[in-house]
mmCIF file of C-alpha atoms in Angstrom:
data_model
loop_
_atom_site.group_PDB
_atom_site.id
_atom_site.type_symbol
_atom_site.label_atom_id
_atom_site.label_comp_id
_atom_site.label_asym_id
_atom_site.label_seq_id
_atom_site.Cartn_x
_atom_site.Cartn_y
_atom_site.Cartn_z
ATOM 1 C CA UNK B 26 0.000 0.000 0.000
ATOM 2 C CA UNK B 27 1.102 3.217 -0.714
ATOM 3 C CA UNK B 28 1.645 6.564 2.079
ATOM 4 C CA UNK B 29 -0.891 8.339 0.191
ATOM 5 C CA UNK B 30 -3.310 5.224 0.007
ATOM 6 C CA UNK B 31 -2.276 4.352 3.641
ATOM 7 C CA UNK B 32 -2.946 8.168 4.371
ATOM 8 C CA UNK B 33 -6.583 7.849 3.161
ATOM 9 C CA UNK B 34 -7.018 4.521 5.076
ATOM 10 C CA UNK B 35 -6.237 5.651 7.907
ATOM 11 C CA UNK B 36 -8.326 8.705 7.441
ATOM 12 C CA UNK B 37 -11.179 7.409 6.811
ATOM 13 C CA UNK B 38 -10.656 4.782 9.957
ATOM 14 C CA UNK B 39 -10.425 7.880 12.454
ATOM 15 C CA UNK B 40 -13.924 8.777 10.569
ATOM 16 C CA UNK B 41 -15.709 5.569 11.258
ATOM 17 C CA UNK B 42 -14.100 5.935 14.747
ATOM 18 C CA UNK B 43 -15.440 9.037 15.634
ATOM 19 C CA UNK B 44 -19.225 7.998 15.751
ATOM 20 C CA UNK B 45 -18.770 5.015 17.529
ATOM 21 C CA UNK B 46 -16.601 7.218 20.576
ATOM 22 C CA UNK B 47 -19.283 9.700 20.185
ATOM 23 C CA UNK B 48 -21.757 7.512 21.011
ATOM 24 C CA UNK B 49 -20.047 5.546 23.773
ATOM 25 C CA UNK B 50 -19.212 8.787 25.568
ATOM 26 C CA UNK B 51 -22.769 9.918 25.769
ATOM 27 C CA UNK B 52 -24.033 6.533 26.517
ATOM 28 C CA UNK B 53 -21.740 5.464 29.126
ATOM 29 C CA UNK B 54 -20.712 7.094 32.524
ATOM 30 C CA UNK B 55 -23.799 8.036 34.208
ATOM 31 C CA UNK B 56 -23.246 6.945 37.370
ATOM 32 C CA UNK B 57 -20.406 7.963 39.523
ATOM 33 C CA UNK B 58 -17.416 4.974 40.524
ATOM 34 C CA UNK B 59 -17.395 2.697 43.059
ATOM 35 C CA UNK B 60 -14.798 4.571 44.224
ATOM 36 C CA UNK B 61 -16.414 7.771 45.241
ATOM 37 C CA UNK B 62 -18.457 5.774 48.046
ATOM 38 C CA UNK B 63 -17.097 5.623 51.864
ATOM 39 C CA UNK B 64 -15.309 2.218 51.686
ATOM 40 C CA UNK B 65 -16.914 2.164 55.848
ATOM 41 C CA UNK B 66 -21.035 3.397 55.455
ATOM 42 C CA UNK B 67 -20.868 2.587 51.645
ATOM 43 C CA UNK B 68 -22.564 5.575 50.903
ATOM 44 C CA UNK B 69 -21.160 8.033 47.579
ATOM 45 C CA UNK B 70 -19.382 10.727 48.807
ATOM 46 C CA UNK B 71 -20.784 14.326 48.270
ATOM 47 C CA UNK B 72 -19.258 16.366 45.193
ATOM 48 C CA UNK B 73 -16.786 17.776 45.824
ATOM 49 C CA UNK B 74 -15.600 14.729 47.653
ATOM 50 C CA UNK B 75 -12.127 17.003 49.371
ATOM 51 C CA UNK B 76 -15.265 19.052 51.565
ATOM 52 C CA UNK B 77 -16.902 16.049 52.956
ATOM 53 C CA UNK B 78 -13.894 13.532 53.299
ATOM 54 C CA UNK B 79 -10.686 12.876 53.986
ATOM 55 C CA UNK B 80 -8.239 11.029 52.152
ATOM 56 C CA UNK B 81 -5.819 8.686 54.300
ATOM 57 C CA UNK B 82 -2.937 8.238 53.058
ATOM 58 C CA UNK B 83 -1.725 4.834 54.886
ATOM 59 C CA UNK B 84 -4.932 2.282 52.927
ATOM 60 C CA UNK B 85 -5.070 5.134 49.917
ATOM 61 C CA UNK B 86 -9.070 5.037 51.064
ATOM 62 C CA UNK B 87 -11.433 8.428 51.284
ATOM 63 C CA UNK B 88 -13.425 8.310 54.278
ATOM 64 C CA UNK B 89 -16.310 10.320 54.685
ATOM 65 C CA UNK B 90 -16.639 12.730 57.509
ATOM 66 C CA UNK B 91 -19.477 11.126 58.923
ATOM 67 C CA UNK B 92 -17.717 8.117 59.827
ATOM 68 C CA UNK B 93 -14.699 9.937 61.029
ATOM 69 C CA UNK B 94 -16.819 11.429 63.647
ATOM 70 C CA UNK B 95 -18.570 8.318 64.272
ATOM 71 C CA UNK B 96 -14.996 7.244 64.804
ATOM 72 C CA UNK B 97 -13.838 9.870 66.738
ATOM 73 C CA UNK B 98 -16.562 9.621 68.950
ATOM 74 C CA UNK B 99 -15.513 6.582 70.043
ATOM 75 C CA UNK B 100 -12.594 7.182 70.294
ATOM 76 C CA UNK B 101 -10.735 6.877 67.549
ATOM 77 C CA UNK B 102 -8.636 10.116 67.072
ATOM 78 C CA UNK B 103 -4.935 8.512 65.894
ATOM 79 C CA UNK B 104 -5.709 5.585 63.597
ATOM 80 C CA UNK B 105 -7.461 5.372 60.123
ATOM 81 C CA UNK B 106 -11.266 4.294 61.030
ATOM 82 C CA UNK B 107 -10.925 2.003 58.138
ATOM 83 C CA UNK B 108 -7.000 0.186 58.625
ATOM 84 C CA UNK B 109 -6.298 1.119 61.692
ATOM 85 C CA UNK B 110 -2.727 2.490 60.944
ATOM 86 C CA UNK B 111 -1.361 4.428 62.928
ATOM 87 C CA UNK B 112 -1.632 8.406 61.837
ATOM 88 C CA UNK B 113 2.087 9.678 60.466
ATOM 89 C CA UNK B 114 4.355 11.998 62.156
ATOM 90 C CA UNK B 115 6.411 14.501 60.268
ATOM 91 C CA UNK B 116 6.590 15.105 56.276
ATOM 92 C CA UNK B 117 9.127 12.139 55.949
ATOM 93 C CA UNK B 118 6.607 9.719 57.929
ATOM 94 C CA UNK B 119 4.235 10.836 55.207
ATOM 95 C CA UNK B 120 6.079 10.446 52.573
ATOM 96 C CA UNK B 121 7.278 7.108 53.387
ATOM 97 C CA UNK B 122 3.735 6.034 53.641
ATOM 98 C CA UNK B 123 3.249 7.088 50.481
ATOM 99 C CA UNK B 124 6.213 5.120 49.092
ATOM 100 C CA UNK B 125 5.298 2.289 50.144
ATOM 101 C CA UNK B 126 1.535 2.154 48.612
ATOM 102 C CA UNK B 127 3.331 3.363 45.381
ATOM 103 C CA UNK B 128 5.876 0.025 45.704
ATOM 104 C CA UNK B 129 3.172 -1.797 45.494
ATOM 105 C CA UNK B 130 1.498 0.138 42.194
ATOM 106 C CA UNK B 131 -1.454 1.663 43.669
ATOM 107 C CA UNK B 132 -3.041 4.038 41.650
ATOM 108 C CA UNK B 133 -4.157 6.256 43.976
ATOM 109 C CA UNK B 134 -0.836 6.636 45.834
ATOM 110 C CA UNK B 135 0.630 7.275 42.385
ATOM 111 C CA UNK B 136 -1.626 9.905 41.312
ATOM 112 C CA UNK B 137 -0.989 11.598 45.341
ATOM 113 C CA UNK B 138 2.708 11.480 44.852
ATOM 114 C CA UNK B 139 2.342 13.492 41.747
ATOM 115 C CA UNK B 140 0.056 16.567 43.038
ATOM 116 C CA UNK B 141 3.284 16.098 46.068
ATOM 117 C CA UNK B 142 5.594 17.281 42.503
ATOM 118 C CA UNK B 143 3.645 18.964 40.815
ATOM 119 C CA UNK B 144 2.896 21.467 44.375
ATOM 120 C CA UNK B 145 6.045 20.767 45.736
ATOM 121 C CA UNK B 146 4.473 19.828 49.263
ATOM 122 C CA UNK B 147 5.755 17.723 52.048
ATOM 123 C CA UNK B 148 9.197 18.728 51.379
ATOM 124 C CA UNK B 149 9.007 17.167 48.289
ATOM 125 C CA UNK B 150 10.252 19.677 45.351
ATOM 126 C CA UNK B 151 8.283 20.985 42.962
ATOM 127 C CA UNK B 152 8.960 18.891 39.543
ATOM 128 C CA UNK B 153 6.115 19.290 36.739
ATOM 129 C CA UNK B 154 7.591 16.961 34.312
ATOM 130 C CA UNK B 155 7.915 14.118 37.384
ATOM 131 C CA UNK B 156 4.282 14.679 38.446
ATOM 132 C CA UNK B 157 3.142 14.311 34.835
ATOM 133 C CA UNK B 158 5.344 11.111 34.888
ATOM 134 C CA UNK B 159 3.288 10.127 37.811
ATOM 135 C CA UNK B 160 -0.242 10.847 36.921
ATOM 136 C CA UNK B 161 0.238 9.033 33.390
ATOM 137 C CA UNK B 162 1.480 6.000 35.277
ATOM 138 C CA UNK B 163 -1.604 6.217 37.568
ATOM 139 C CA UNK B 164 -4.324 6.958 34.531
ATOM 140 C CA UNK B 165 -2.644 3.800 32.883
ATOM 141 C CA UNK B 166 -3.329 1.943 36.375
ATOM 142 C CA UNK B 167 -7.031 3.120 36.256
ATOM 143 C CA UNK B 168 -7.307 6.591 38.318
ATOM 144 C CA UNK B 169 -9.866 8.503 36.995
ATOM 145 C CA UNK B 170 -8.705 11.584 38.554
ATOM 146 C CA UNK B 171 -5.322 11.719 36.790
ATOM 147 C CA UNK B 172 -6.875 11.019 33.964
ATOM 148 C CA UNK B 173 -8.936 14.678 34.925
ATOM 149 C CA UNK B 174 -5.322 16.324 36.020
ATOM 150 C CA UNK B 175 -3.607 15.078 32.955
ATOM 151 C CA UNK B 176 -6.279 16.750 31.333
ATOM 152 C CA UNK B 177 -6.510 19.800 32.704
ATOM 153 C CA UNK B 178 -2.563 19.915 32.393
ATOM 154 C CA UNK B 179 -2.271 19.190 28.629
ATOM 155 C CA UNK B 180 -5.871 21.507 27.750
ATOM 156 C CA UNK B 181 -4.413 24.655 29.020
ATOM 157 C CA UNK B 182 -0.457 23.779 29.053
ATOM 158 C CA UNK B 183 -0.121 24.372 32.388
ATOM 159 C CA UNK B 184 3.876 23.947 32.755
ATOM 160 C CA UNK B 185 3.438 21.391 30.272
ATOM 161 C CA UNK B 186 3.387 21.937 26.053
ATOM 162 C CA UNK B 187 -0.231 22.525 25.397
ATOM 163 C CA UNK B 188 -1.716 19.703 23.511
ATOM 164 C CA UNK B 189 -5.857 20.073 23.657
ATOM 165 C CA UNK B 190 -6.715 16.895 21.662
ATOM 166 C CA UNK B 191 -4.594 14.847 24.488
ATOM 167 C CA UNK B 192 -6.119 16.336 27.527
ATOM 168 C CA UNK B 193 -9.318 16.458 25.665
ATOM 169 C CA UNK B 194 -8.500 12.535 25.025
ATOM 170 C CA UNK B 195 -7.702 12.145 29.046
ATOM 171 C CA UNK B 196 -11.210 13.769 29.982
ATOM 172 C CA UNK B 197 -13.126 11.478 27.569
ATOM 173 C CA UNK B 198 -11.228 8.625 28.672
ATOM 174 C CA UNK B 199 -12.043 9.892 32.830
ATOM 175 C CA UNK B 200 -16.275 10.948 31.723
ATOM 176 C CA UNK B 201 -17.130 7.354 30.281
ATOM 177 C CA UNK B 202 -16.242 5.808 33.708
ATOM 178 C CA UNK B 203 -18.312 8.428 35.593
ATOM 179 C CA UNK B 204 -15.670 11.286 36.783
ATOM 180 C CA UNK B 205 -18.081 13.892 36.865
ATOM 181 C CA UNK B 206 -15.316 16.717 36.888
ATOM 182 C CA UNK B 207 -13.814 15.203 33.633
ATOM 183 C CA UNK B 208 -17.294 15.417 31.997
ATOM 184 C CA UNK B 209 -18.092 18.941 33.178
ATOM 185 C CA UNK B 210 -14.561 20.002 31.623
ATOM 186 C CA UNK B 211 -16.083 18.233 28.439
ATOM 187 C CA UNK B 212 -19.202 20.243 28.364
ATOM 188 C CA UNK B 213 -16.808 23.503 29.054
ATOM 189 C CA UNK B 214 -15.330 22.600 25.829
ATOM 190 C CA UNK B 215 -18.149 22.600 24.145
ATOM 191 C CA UNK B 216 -19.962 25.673 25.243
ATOM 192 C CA UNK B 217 -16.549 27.333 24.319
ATOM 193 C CA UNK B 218 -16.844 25.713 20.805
ATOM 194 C CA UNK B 219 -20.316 26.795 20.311
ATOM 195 C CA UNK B 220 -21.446 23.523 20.363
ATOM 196 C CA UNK B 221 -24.108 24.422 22.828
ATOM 197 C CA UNK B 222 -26.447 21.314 22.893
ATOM 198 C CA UNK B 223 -23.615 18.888 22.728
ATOM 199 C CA UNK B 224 -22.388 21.249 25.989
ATOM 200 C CA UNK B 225 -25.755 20.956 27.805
ATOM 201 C CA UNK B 226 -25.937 17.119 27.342
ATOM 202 C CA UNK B 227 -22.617 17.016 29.350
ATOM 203 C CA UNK B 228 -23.549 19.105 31.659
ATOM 204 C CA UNK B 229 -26.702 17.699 32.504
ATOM 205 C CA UNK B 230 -24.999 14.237 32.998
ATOM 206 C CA UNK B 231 -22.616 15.638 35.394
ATOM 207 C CA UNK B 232 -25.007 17.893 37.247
ATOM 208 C CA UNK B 233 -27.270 14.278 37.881
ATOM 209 C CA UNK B 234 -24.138 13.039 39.635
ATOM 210 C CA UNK B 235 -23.823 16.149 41.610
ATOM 211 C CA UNK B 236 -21.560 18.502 40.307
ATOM 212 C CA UNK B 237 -22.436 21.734 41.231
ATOM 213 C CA UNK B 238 -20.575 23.639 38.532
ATOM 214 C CA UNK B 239 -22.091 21.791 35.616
ATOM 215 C CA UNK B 240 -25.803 22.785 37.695
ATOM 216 C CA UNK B 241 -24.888 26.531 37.471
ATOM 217 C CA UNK B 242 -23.554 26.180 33.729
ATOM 218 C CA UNK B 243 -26.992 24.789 33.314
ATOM 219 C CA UNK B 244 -28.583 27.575 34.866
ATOM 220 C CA UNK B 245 -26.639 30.173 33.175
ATOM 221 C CA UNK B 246 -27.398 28.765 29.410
ATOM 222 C CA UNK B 247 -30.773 28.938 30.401
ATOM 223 C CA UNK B 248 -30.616 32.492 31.089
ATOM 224 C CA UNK B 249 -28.587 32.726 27.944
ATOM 225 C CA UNK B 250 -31.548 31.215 26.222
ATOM 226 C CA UNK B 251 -29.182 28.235 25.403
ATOM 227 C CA UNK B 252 -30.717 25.510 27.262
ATOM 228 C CA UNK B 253 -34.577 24.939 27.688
ATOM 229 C CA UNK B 254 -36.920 25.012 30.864
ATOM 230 C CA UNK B 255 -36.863 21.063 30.534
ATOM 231 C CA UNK B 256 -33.675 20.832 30.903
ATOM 232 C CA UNK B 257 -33.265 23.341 33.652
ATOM 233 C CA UNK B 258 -35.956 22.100 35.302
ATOM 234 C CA UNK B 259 -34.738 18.489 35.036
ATOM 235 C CA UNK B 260 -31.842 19.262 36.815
ATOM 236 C CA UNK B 261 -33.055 21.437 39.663
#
């Protein structure tokens, strides 16, 4: 086959494609992970999950706050309420903790050591490339949120060369497993492209799972006379 012929192959392969992602992004990733519940009460975790949890670092788990005052009240102040560890002392405690979850390829400890890099916090320096390193090891390892950071990172070339189609890519990747944030960013997109209804769909997805930014999008299309009373209404 020739480059030209091979050219117009693979062309018109990336057009068949595009349909069939199309369809499987809007059709899939309704409902959030199994991830965003309390691994204690089982219950989803309110968006956004950093206000009404904590993350502990020794079991990589996100509690909710509810059952770290349950556990507090009896007396659990020290430990993780779900392992039992012991809590760290000192940034190098922390770190080691951290270390040793990423040893052992945990996602979520992966995708933690890189916002360490990327914010240069507990004494770890501040290293952009490393925590982009990180956070593609982690996506690859199934964490949806570094799929969203990798995004973000690559959309807007934050300390990274800008490359929209790949964080775009990163967001899709995050929406059709139910990361709400990822899809919002995807309905941002769109409403910046002028693809309004295409931007409302997204929205409206993410706004069923709770995200409160994608419910005030909504609500400002409306006003905008971009998005119908239906669809406000649906989402109220």
């Amino acid at each position: 086959m020739s480059d030209a012929a091979a050219a117009q192959a693979a062309a018109e392969s990336a057009d068949q494609a595009a349909p069939s992602l199309h369809h499987r992004l809007m059709a899939s990733g309704h409902e959030r992970p199994e991830e965003d519940a309390c691994p204690i009460c089982f219950d989803l975790i309110e968006l956004p999950m950093g206000n009404y949890s904590k993350m502990k670092l020794c079991c990589m788990k996100r509690v909710c706050d509810g059952c770290i005052l349950e556990a507090r009240q009896r007396g659990i102040n020290d430990s993780c309420p779900f392992c039992g560890t012991t809590r760290p002392r000192g940034e190098a405690s922390v770190i080691a903790m951290i270390q040793k979850r990423v040893s052992k390829g945990d996602a979520e400890a992966i995708k933690f050591l890189g916002e360490t890099y990327y914010h240069g916090s507990l004494g770890v320096a501040k290293d952009v490339p490393r925590a982009i390193e990180l956070w593609t090891e982690a996506a690859e390892l199934g964490s949806l949120d570094a799929h969203c950071l990798l995004g973000i990172g690559y959309y807007i070339g934050d300390d990274v060369e800008e490359d929209e189609p790949r964080g775009i890519q990163h967001w899709q990747q995050a929406a059709m497993k139910g990361h709400a944030e990822s899809r919002h960013m995807l309905g941002s997109v769109e409403y910046e492209n002028g693809n309004h209804q295409l931007a409302v769909q997204h929205f409206m997805i993410s706004a069923k799972m709770g995200n409160d930014d994608s419910l005030d999008a909504i609500k400002d299309m409306f006003k905008e006379g971009l998005a119908t009373q239906a669809q406000y209404a649906e989402d109220c």
